[in-house]
Amino acid sequence: MFKSGKSRSDSPSTDTYIGPGSAFEGRLASNGSIRIEGRVSGSVHSKGDVTIGEQGVVEADIKAHNVIIAGTVSGNVHATGKLTIKPKGSLTGDILTALLEINEGARYEGTSRMIPASGASQARDGDKPADRKKEGEKREEPPRREEQQRQDKRTG
């Protein structure tokens, strides 16, 4: 009896399910995965994954590792992993994610911003302006050589 209770508390995640015909209003938070087939309004936060089924209607900001939208979402989505909008899915809101997949037939209206998947990516992103300057300098050199060749032909 105690072992079954202990093993449940040792479990790193708890799955949450909002079924069809169910409605939830407020802040929905979970350490595990969340699946929504009903209506949710407020906010949704998960350390795991959030899936909005085809019958799901969400009017909330969502923050999770991976987010899959097959239903309707009105709100901003922050996926630290991957955001997928399925063919029947609809999202009206802004996206912040490391990976983005929008399937053919999906609806999306808003702005999107990509975030690095790891800290190493941030360091590389910081080097890009310097790399652009080097590329720009290299592009400027050939026209100067051509101008010098033209001047040499004129004077020679």
Phi, psi and omega in degrees: 000315180288326180297317181295322177292320180293317181295327177294318180288335178283343180297129184289343182218153175237124179279139180239134182231125173251107187279169177301140181085352178263151178226141179227133177233128180133205181260114178260117182230141181208147172276345181250200182277154179232133174237130182241118174245352179253215181249136176225133173226141183130249177212151180232122179231130179216140173280346178258222183254152175237128178239127174256111180289172183302330180271353184287140176229118184237125173243079187195158169280140182239132173229123182199176177289296176243143178231130177240125181244113174246349179253220184241128178232129171241105182156171181277147181237126175241106179248115180288341176255262186231140172249127178238129173250114184286168184306325179264004182280154180218129178230126172241105183159178182268149183243138170227112186205162176275323179228140183227131176227118177243111183285155177300133181098345179286156176247136177214130176223120180155196177246155178230145177224131181268141177243153179293148179280340181211168178296329179296325179295324180297319180297318178295321179298325180293335181276345186300317179302321178295319178298321179296321179297317179298317178297319179297319179295319180295324180290331180284332184296313182302317178299325179296318179296318179297318179297319179295320179296320178297317180294321179297320179293322180291319183276339186263000000 
